[in-house]
XYZ file of C-alpha atoms in Angstrom:
663
model
C -20.485 -46.352 49.067
C -23.492 -48.669 51.045
C -26.689 -46.828 51.369
C -26.093 -45.476 55.600
C -23.640 -45.759 58.626
C -26.095 -47.883 60.443
C -25.502 -51.546 60.698
C -28.790 -54.004 59.129
C -31.652 -52.911 58.431
C -33.347 -49.353 57.549
C -36.938 -48.922 59.284
C -39.333 -45.372 59.567
C -40.943 -42.787 57.376
C -41.166 -39.508 56.319
C -41.668 -37.640 59.268
C -43.428 -34.189 59.128
C -42.665 -32.635 62.775
C -43.650 -29.369 61.907
C -47.334 -30.627 61.560
C -47.586 -31.217 65.192
C -46.874 -28.842 68.726
C -43.407 -30.306 69.929
C -44.896 -31.653 73.483
C -45.398 -34.374 70.662
C -42.260 -34.333 69.825
C -41.263 -37.008 72.144
C -44.333 -39.295 72.554
C -42.793 -39.335 68.558
C -39.787 -40.502 69.502
C -40.246 -42.745 72.574
C -42.966 -44.695 69.809
C -40.522 -44.914 67.462
C -37.984 -46.344 69.309
C -40.906 -48.871 70.511
C -40.908 -49.534 67.390
C -37.890 -50.091 66.454
C -37.057 -46.874 63.351
C -33.653 -46.251 63.681
C -34.202 -43.754 60.082
C -36.892 -41.318 59.337
C -36.872 -38.537 56.374
C -37.455 -34.591 57.708
C -37.466 -31.600 56.220
C -38.867 -32.459 52.482
C -41.942 -29.516 52.033
C -40.149 -26.984 54.757
C -38.497 -24.536 52.735
C -41.297 -22.464 53.807
C -40.161 -22.536 57.346
C -37.065 -23.094 57.412
C -36.894 -19.630 55.054
C -39.690 -17.654 56.042
C -38.018 -14.727 53.879
C -35.643 -13.834 51.696
C -31.764 -15.573 53.185
C -33.870 -15.318 56.766
C -33.125 -18.392 58.100
C -34.456 -19.981 60.744
C -33.383 -23.714 61.650
C -33.817 -23.819 65.772
C -37.466 -25.891 65.048
C -35.148 -28.367 62.825
C -32.368 -28.474 65.189
C -34.039 -29.514 69.067
C -35.352 -32.173 65.613
C -32.611 -33.600 64.398
C -31.412 -33.054 68.350
C -34.368 -35.156 70.012
C -33.959 -38.018 67.131
C -30.760 -38.517 67.636
C -30.507 -38.459 71.167
C -33.437 -41.155 70.952
C -31.265 -43.803 68.572
C -32.681 -42.450 65.356
C -30.864 -41.637 62.348
C -32.138 -38.562 59.172
C -32.633 -39.233 55.780
C -32.043 -35.089 55.664
C -34.701 -33.401 52.679
C -32.930 -30.339 51.007
C -37.034 -29.582 51.759
C -36.676 -27.675 47.989
C -39.458 -29.751 46.435
C -41.844 -27.223 46.597
C -40.732 -23.262 46.655
C -42.376 -20.709 49.391
C -45.424 -18.260 49.303
C -42.154 -16.001 49.124
C -40.930 -16.459 46.124
C -43.453 -17.029 43.745
C -45.186 -13.737 44.221
C -41.931 -12.190 44.069
C -40.820 -14.123 41.005
C -43.868 -15.800 39.315
C -42.030 -16.890 36.288
C -40.946 -20.083 38.539
C -44.387 -21.643 38.251
C -44.427 -23.782 35.358
C -46.850 -23.190 31.592
C -48.461 -26.722 30.899
C -48.820 -27.377 27.187
C -51.889 -25.304 26.457
C -49.984 -22.357 27.630
C -51.629 -21.260 31.468
C -49.714 -21.272 33.704
C -50.506 -23.041 36.768
C -51.498 -21.495 40.553
C -49.347 -21.630 43.939
C -51.076 -23.890 46.113
C -50.637 -27.653 45.779
C -46.838 -28.672 45.623
C -44.063 -29.332 42.901
C -44.723 -26.062 41.484
C -41.499 -23.991 39.713
C -40.399 -24.438 36.019
C -36.786 -26.521 35.971
C -35.335 -24.224 33.935
C -36.112 -21.104 35.571
C -32.355 -20.197 36.233
C -33.931 -17.623 39.742
C -35.545 -20.824 40.565
C -32.097 -23.408 40.584
C -30.154 -20.620 42.305
C -32.632 -20.617 45.583
C -32.415 -24.026 45.783
C -28.849 -24.640 46.323
C -28.387 -21.136 48.143
C -30.765 -23.612 50.562
C -29.101 -27.157 50.479
C -25.473 -25.165 51.032
C -27.195 -23.987 53.887
C -28.042 -26.970 55.410
C -25.899 -28.798 54.321
C -23.437 -25.970 56.505
C -25.558 -25.654 58.896
C -25.582 -29.512 59.267
C -22.289 -30.820 57.559
C -21.305 -32.273 61.743
C -25.140 -33.248 62.855
C -24.641 -36.779 64.355
C -28.077 -37.407 63.026
C -27.548 -36.583 59.444
C -26.810 -40.818 57.434
C -27.933 -38.850 54.058
C -29.724 -36.069 51.763
C -32.513 -36.299 50.392
C -32.905 -34.068 46.938
C -35.623 -31.952 46.079
C -38.571 -34.877 46.464
C -40.553 -37.508 43.009
C -39.106 -35.531 40.756
C -41.608 -35.215 37.784
C -44.465 -36.761 40.159
C -46.223 -33.459 39.298
C -44.146 -30.887 37.408
C -42.752 -33.643 34.189
C -42.282 -30.806 31.947
C -42.887 -26.945 31.129
C -43.516 -25.073 28.675
C -42.851 -20.625 29.626
C -40.795 -17.949 27.909
C -37.424 -19.447 30.092
C -38.072 -23.546 29.190
C -37.881 -22.541 25.550
C -34.733 -20.049 25.952
C -33.182 -23.525 27.944
C -34.669 -25.302 24.859
C -32.571 -24.365 22.268
C -28.941 -24.581 24.398
C -29.399 -28.344 24.548
C -30.993 -28.511 20.704
C -27.976 -25.950 19.871
C -25.055 -28.385 22.307
C -27.208 -31.312 20.629
C -27.475 -30.854 17.024
C -24.658 -27.566 16.693
C -26.240 -26.537 13.655
C -29.464 -25.614 12.515
C -29.406 -27.738 9.145
C -28.442 -30.000 12.110
C -31.786 -29.960 14.044
C -33.525 -29.725 10.849
C -32.065 -32.847 9.646
C -32.646 -34.344 13.190
C -36.005 -33.182 12.737
C -37.255 -34.195 9.119
C -38.392 -30.113 9.027
C -39.389 -30.729 5.265
C -42.636 -32.131 6.297
C -45.182 -30.273 6.944
C -42.999 -26.969 5.980
C -41.647 -27.094 9.344
C -37.257 -25.882 7.435
C -36.401 -23.134 10.460
C -34.276 -20.216 9.535
C -33.457 -18.908 13.149
C -32.951 -20.654 16.107
C -35.583 -18.480 18.163
C -38.521 -19.640 15.920
C -37.697 -22.966 17.393
C -40.358 -22.996 20.231
C -41.050 -26.161 23.232
C -44.559 -28.743 21.715
C -46.875 -27.029 22.897
C -50.386 -28.253 22.072
C -50.753 -28.201 17.929
C -53.967 -28.019 16.273
C -52.542 -31.578 15.343
C -49.951 -34.185 15.006
C -46.700 -32.469 16.636
C -43.575 -33.694 14.735
C -42.908 -37.166 16.842
C -38.839 -36.388 16.626
C -39.023 -32.641 18.364
C -41.455 -34.778 20.807
C -38.595 -37.688 20.808
C -36.328 -34.727 21.633
C -37.982 -33.010 24.464
C -38.427 -35.958 26.251
C -34.626 -35.824 26.438
C -34.707 -32.386 27.437
C -37.169 -33.004 29.514
C -35.357 -35.189 32.071
C -32.311 -34.382 31.483
C -33.173 -30.139 33.144
C -34.573 -31.786 35.741
C -31.171 -33.932 36.141
C -29.967 -29.694 35.651
C -31.862 -29.146 38.600
C -31.268 -31.882 40.888
C -26.858 -31.923 39.908
C -27.270 -28.539 40.716
C -28.125 -29.261 44.896
C -25.449 -32.471 45.084
C -22.536 -30.436 43.862
C -22.871 -28.468 47.174
C -23.923 -31.009 49.063
C -20.630 -33.132 47.329
C -18.306 -29.258 48.354
C -19.642 -29.679 52.049
C -20.177 -33.300 52.932
C -18.435 -35.726 50.870
C -19.289 -38.479 52.326
C -22.118 -38.057 53.137
C -24.002 -39.207 50.405
C -27.007 -37.933 48.501
C -29.771 -39.304 46.650
C -33.220 -38.344 45.343
C -36.119 -40.726 45.141
C -37.267 -42.495 42.500
C -41.233 -43.825 41.204
C -40.750 -46.801 40.162
C -41.057 -47.511 36.564
C -41.369 -44.295 35.715
C -41.937 -43.158 32.459
C -40.937 -39.472 32.182
C -37.429 -39.822 33.511
C -34.215 -42.443 32.289
C -32.952 -43.348 35.264
C -29.817 -44.896 33.569
C -29.636 -41.666 33.342
C -30.722 -39.842 36.763
C -28.958 -43.381 38.850
C -24.915 -42.381 37.483
C -25.598 -38.972 39.256
C -27.089 -40.741 42.776
C -24.855 -42.241 45.673
C -27.475 -45.079 46.645
C -31.046 -45.477 45.049
C -34.034 -44.890 46.570
C -37.186 -46.435 45.111
C -40.955 -45.430 46.282
C -43.567 -47.641 46.356
C -46.849 -47.884 46.254
C -48.598 -50.956 45.221
C -52.804 -51.798 44.678
C -54.322 -53.390 46.520
C -56.792 -53.187 44.438
C -54.902 -54.581 41.685
C -54.603 -58.728 40.655
C -51.080 -57.733 40.122
C -50.250 -55.895 42.481
C -46.789 -57.970 43.095
C -45.714 -58.675 40.331
C -45.583 -54.512 39.381
C -43.537 -53.674 42.866
C -40.960 -56.834 41.358
C -40.858 -55.455 38.882
C -39.232 -52.112 39.800
C -37.654 -53.408 42.101
C -35.647 -55.591 40.204
C -35.199 -51.918 38.318
C -33.960 -50.216 41.674
C -31.309 -53.046 42.406
C -30.302 -52.859 38.442
C -30.079 -49.377 38.201
C -27.020 -49.318 39.658
C -26.445 -52.883 39.979
C -26.702 -52.944 43.882
C -28.689 -52.611 46.776
C -31.182 -50.643 46.793
C -33.408 -48.202 48.908
C -38.090 -48.098 49.635
C -37.761 -45.182 50.623
C -41.590 -44.516 50.425
C -43.995 -47.107 50.437
C -48.051 -47.190 52.419
C -48.735 -49.060 55.229
C -52.412 -49.071 53.673
C -54.621 -46.703 52.083
C -52.999 -43.966 49.498
C -55.380 -40.994 49.125
C -54.409 -39.874 45.432
C -56.214 -42.858 43.884
C -59.646 -42.419 42.596
C -60.620 -45.722 45.114
C -57.968 -45.862 48.423
C -58.321 -49.400 49.324
C -56.887 -50.143 52.239
C -54.340 -53.275 52.774
C -56.040 -56.252 54.578
C -54.055 -57.783 58.018
C -50.953 -59.297 56.680
C -50.113 -56.955 53.364
C -48.066 -54.361 54.687
C -46.110 -56.738 56.256
C -46.025 -59.278 52.787
C -45.570 -56.358 50.242
C -42.028 -55.553 52.821
C -40.612 -58.350 52.931
C -41.158 -58.156 48.683
C -38.765 -55.215 48.811
C -36.523 -56.769 51.266
C -35.680 -59.639 49.181
C -36.088 -57.738 46.344
C -32.647 -55.814 46.854
C -34.428 -52.900 49.952
C -32.369 -52.812 52.706
C -35.349 -51.506 53.766
C -38.696 -50.228 54.976
C -39.477 -46.928 54.729
C -43.201 -46.322 54.571
C -44.700 -42.345 54.011
C -45.612 -41.479 56.575
C -44.827 -41.900 60.644
C -47.792 -39.872 61.675
C -51.033 -39.421 60.464
C -51.339 -36.042 59.004
C -54.749 -33.776 59.770
C -54.991 -31.803 57.382
C -54.101 -31.287 54.057
C -54.189 -33.554 50.984
C -52.974 -36.250 52.335
C -54.865 -35.943 56.343
C -55.688 -40.098 54.629
C -53.388 -40.952 53.630
C -51.994 -44.040 55.989
C -49.914 -43.758 58.601
C -47.078 -45.369 60.372
C -48.592 -44.181 63.794
C -52.286 -43.817 62.395
C -55.275 -41.703 63.644
C -55.894 -43.698 66.229
C -52.780 -45.145 67.547
C -51.697 -47.288 68.755
C -54.592 -49.560 70.435
C -54.862 -50.261 66.649
C -54.195 -52.190 64.170
C -51.902 -50.427 61.889
C -49.933 -49.311 64.818
C -49.806 -53.023 66.234
C -47.972 -55.042 61.978
C -45.719 -52.180 62.614
C -44.147 -53.218 65.931
C -44.446 -56.093 63.945
C -42.793 -55.555 61.366
C -40.409 -53.949 63.355
C -39.199 -57.369 64.600
C -39.387 -58.668 61.465
C -36.506 -56.556 59.859
C -34.067 -56.713 63.053
C -34.100 -59.812 62.960
C -33.992 -59.993 59.075
C -31.087 -57.565 59.660
C -27.811 -60.185 58.313
C -29.773 -59.751 55.003
C -28.122 -56.340 54.854
C -26.231 -56.174 51.675
C -26.576 -59.143 50.114
C -26.924 -58.905 46.296
C -28.783 -60.938 43.365
C -27.462 -63.360 40.706
C -29.608 -62.766 37.743
C -28.969 -65.265 34.753
C -32.306 -63.847 32.070
C -32.116 -59.393 31.744
C -35.014 -56.720 29.706
C -33.873 -54.589 27.760
C -35.183 -51.546 29.143
C -34.078 -47.897 27.136
C -36.202 -45.186 27.881
C -35.696 -42.560 24.572
C -37.204 -46.221 23.135
C -39.923 -45.867 25.311
C -39.954 -41.480 24.498
C -39.944 -42.211 21.069
C -42.810 -45.762 21.028
C -45.165 -44.367 22.445
C -45.221 -40.782 20.825
C -48.954 -40.115 20.459
C -51.433 -39.395 17.287
C -47.755 -40.464 14.523
C -47.256 -44.471 15.645
C -49.382 -47.242 14.457
C -51.315 -48.492 17.261
C -51.473 -46.878 20.519
C -51.976 -49.957 21.836
C -48.324 -50.908 22.024
C -47.361 -49.460 26.235
C -43.167 -49.890 27.147
C -44.297 -50.831 30.221
C -47.439 -52.911 29.787
C -44.396 -55.456 27.522
C -42.155 -55.438 29.795
C -44.232 -57.007 32.115
C -45.511 -59.684 29.241
C -42.115 -61.145 29.611
C -41.570 -59.781 33.265
C -44.953 -62.260 34.869
C -44.060 -65.647 34.187
C -40.579 -65.003 34.716
C -41.882 -64.355 38.345
C -43.554 -66.755 38.426
C -40.346 -69.353 37.929
C -40.029 -67.950 40.172
C -36.252 -67.238 37.798
C -33.968 -63.934 38.312
C -33.818 -60.773 36.441
C -32.163 -57.871 35.567
C -33.532 -55.142 33.434
C -30.766 -53.272 31.721
C -30.482 -50.568 28.966
C -29.961 -52.091 25.243
C -26.040 -50.558 25.495
C -24.707 -52.391 28.697
C -23.034 -55.509 28.580
C -24.951 -58.647 28.622
C -21.620 -61.184 29.089
C -23.469 -62.392 32.744
C -25.706 -63.298 31.083
C -27.670 -66.590 29.628
C -30.906 -65.189 28.047
C -31.492 -61.904 27.604
C -35.338 -60.700 26.039
C -35.347 -56.799 24.102
C -40.022 -56.404 25.163
C -39.061 -53.658 22.682
C -36.264 -51.531 20.952
C -38.080 -49.324 18.720
C -35.769 -47.450 18.774
C -32.171 -49.077 17.848
C -29.556 -47.608 16.705
C -26.111 -49.516 15.696
C -24.195 -49.427 18.739
C -27.144 -51.126 19.732
C -27.587 -53.689 17.800
C -23.820 -54.000 17.956
C -24.086 -54.806 21.371
C -27.288 -57.229 21.234
C -24.882 -59.578 18.179
C -22.034 -59.257 20.798
C -24.477 -61.312 23.260
C -22.849 -65.063 23.418
C -26.063 -65.891 24.883
C -29.833 -66.696 23.831
C -31.849 -62.906 22.774
C -35.406 -62.812 22.490
C -36.601 -59.839 20.438
C -40.013 -58.306 20.460
C -42.058 -56.596 17.548
C -42.240 -53.337 16.389
C -37.912 -52.541 17.056
C -35.629 -51.643 15.047
C -37.853 -49.785 13.644
C -36.316 -45.654 13.386
C -32.844 -44.332 14.685
C -32.474 -42.394 17.406
C -33.748 -38.960 15.585
C -36.458 -41.080 14.838
C -35.667 -42.205 11.379
C -36.910 -45.267 9.278
C -34.193 -47.034 8.562
C -32.895 -48.023 5.066
C -34.792 -50.863 3.849
C -37.634 -50.719 7.124
C -37.565 -52.677 10.139
C -35.743 -54.936 11.779
C -32.727 -51.905 10.481
C -29.986 -52.290 12.300
C -31.033 -56.285 13.285
C -31.370 -57.294 10.457
C -28.740 -59.414 9.898
C -28.540 -60.656 13.871
C -32.446 -61.642 13.210
C -32.401 -62.849 9.988
C -36.140 -61.202 8.726
C -37.331 -58.432 7.772
C -40.717 -56.963 8.243
C -42.772 -56.678 5.175
C -46.211 -54.160 7.267
C -47.139 -53.491 10.696
C -50.614 -54.954 10.535
C -51.785 -53.883 14.154
C -55.124 -55.453 16.245
C -58.204 -53.859 16.972
C -59.676 -54.139 20.113
C -60.856 -57.559 20.635
C -59.567 -59.055 17.760
C -57.103 -62.190 18.487
C -54.941 -64.136 15.856
C -54.171 -67.461 16.255
C -50.518 -68.594 15.351
C -49.159 -72.299 15.852
C -46.527 -73.972 16.470
C -43.468 -76.542 14.969
C -44.665 -79.007 17.200
C -48.640 -78.106 17.152
C -48.862 -75.215 20.255
C -51.918 -73.130 19.987
C -50.570 -69.085 21.470
C -53.797 -66.866 20.617
C -52.061 -63.041 19.539
C -54.004 -59.881 20.554
C -52.595 -56.175 19.220
C -50.318 -56.384 17.713
C -49.175 -58.584 13.893
C -46.331 -58.211 11.844
C -46.641 -59.620 8.222
C -43.141 -61.160 7.764
C -40.081 -62.290 5.196
C -38.437 -64.915 6.747
C -37.874 -67.980 4.214
C -36.181 -66.571 2.231
C -33.107 -65.794 4.613
C -30.452 -67.967 4.084
C -30.294 -69.587 7.766
C -33.329 -68.276 9.798
C -35.752 -71.058 11.062
C -39.818 -70.703 11.604
C -41.041 -71.986 14.935
C -44.889 -70.491 14.171
C -45.858 -69.710 11.633
C -49.950 -67.241 11.669
C -52.839 -69.955 12.144
C -56.184 -68.260 9.784
C -56.780 -64.850 8.201
C -54.552 -62.481 5.350
C -51.718 -63.956 7.416
C -51.961 -67.163 7.524
C -49.355 -69.855 6.378
C -47.203 -67.081 7.271
C -44.538 -66.703 9.532
C -44.701 -64.823 13.358
C -41.974 -66.149 15.900
C -38.346 -67.410 14.108
C -34.875 -67.648 15.057
C -31.435 -67.522 14.208
C -28.315 -69.258 15.331
C -29.128 -68.024 18.704
C -31.735 -64.927 18.476
C -35.859 -65.229 18.222
C -37.619 -63.434 16.858
C -41.310 -62.738 17.446
C -43.464 -60.094 15.186
C -46.089 -60.802 17.248
C -47.482 -60.314 21.546
C -48.547 -63.285 22.138
C -51.707 -63.422 24.970
C -49.555 -65.626 27.249
C -45.145 -66.447 25.867
C -45.451 -68.881 28.920
C -44.645 -71.713 26.138
C -42.613 -70.046 24.222
C -40.083 -68.654 27.387
C -40.242 -72.915 28.698
C -38.813 -72.946 25.817
C -35.384 -70.527 26.130
C -34.952 -70.977 29.455
C -34.665 -74.797 28.602
C -32.219 -73.507 26.115
C -30.716 -71.682 28.535
C -30.056 -73.436 30.906
C -31.685 -71.352 33.091
C -33.799 -72.356 36.478
C -35.826 -70.656 39.054
C -33.994 -70.260 42.208
C -36.724 -72.696 44.588
C -37.323 -75.303 40.852
C -40.375 -76.252 39.517
C -43.975 -76.186 40.759
C -44.041 -73.129 42.583
C -47.988 -72.795 43.414
C -49.838 -69.224 41.321
C -49.523 -67.248 44.601
C -45.686 -67.892 46.311
C -42.992 -65.879 44.577
C -39.987 -66.692 45.126
C -35.878 -64.835 44.979
C -32.787 -65.672 46.451
C -30.989 -62.584 47.817
C -27.467 -63.867 48.028
C -27.838 -67.197 49.842
C -30.952 -66.061 51.480
C -34.463 -67.546 49.437
C -37.454 -65.946 50.532
C -41.000 -68.084 49.376
C -43.677 -65.028 49.974
C -47.561 -65.852 49.443
C -49.817 -63.769 48.041
C -52.778 -65.373 49.037
C -55.740 -66.006 50.487
C -55.788 -69.449 51.423
C -52.183 -71.426 52.178
C -50.036 -72.814 50.165
C -46.615 -75.384 51.054
C -43.470 -75.213 48.174
C -40.532 -77.647 48.110
C -37.608 -76.335 50.203
C -34.730 -77.069 47.132
C -32.285 -76.764 50.733
C -32.101 -76.978 55.554
C -31.658 -74.375 56.614
C -33.627 -71.731 59.027
C -36.387 -69.410 58.959
C -35.174 -65.882 59.784
C -38.458 -65.043 60.451
C -39.209 -67.767 62.822
C -36.051 -68.693 64.479
C -37.547 -72.670 63.172
C -35.258 -75.793 61.313
C -36.258 -76.637 58.209
C -35.662 -79.526 56.594
C -35.512 -80.097 52.684
C -39.220 -81.228 51.426
C -42.738 -79.511 51.423
C -43.663 -76.397 53.782
C -46.496 -75.494 54.543
C -46.904 -70.553 54.170
C -50.130 -69.155 55.583
C -51.700 -67.151 54.179
C -49.933 -63.387 53.299
C -47.074 -65.595 54.961
C -43.285 -65.754 54.300
C -40.464 -67.930 54.289
C -36.755 -65.993 55.165
C -34.531 -70.120 54.850
C -30.899 -68.787 55.560
C -29.573 -72.578 54.021
C -27.940 -74.696 56.566
C -24.032 -74.805 56.944
C -23.241 -77.802 55.129
C -19.857 -80.152 57.364
C -16.753 -79.675 55.277
């Protein structure tokens, strides 16, 4: 199923008409038409307005909003309005409010104030979703359903008694018996053996470190509990409106939810992305999250929220300089989004987000922000033919949420400096700089379409994961502290890398994490010197037949010991090089992978091919010259460009459509 029935690319944002008098609505739709808006998200936080009392619905105002939008050519991503329960529901059923790990029940007055396991809350959301679906099933403005909003943004877990009951049910389904639970959790350690299911509780605040296996199951359960909320609403929407796509907005590379599992339940992957203008790595981090969104269903996705300029929730909310709003939007399109949407359309006058930027700012149409909104809308229309185009990547980064949760368990690891997002970025950044297209994939997925697969870390690695990697016929790289534990967070017999030992041809004798500020040198066989931070390992590899040492440690207790090894087409890194580029370049050459625009991209220029379209984005504050690999037309300007050098202005872009070849 495509994103929506709207042709071309999507352009718009969150629209909150309930915050404004009705006379403003007509001005809104007039300005939307001027800007080229063709989709808006409506009713995200409208539950208390739509259902002011139990079972009493007031849809009149929303009817008028949808009718007005449709009459002016704007379609609707209609929210089920269940992101925040109304005051009457909270006061009648205070038990639906979430409880934190210290046992404090949180008060009403913000958003996402609900326990995901509460049957009262779930039943109320399903009733409202059904009422919405039956009311608007035939409305011509309806293009997509938007369930709740940003799951796990504020409420990723709840520790109340109802959650405890739900957790026990989940554990009984997973482990079948108390014997199974005790074995999986290793409860003979620290005297935690359970003799009755009622003794099992969530991992609330305790005197010392909590059982890491219990924490891992809790992370699994918490993701599943929120997913159950989504699926309950989705089932109603698909029953009443089977042909309308259903989504919920993800939050980029979010640790709390297993997005591989969630994406299976969505028709369309949508994402909220807010790159920090003050972060010099913002473009790389955003590109990584966009490639994840594209990879979740291996199809185009939609940037459902982004900021026109400053956000309102960072300690220092830096605005976007001229051109950055456009450049960030084009980057999302380059990485597979079929549109550009913002939070929000009209800047709020009150509330926690009144200083969050908008397409139409406080100053109205006599502002730079509004002029940039108009210009971006025109760019999106010029790029309409890009919609639906897909990206073919020859390199994949492996990402497994359960391994992530296990790796970052508090107070039980050799070092708390191994953070999966940073490990992903350490490999993704040099690939991005070389214009190499990258997919993300779970370790059990068929990897046959790739030439190079990189697993920055697979702390949790099962026999099935290892078998899938062994079956891969391309080049494989596995990073440190991998193959350590099984699905129950128990150390593999014989130690790391566990089920990967035969594939990699190494055995880890000892983990040697590095203190902050300490580095370890390593030298490759061709004399290249690299520095490692954070992590090193004492490897035994030379006694294993067929394992070659590609780099050795130099100096310190590890002097002369293997640091990087290769067995067949599989490479193992026992450390975290500050800059893996020299190793990566050798791997790319061996795998036969080249960047989409060839070698030698300027430092601030991003090159990304989507289908036949080549996006060149200059993230720098100065001009940059890039060599076009082929002649074509710049869709943004209509200019015919020959193959060869082209200069991009500061924060400028080219979207090259290749010239048709003559037969």
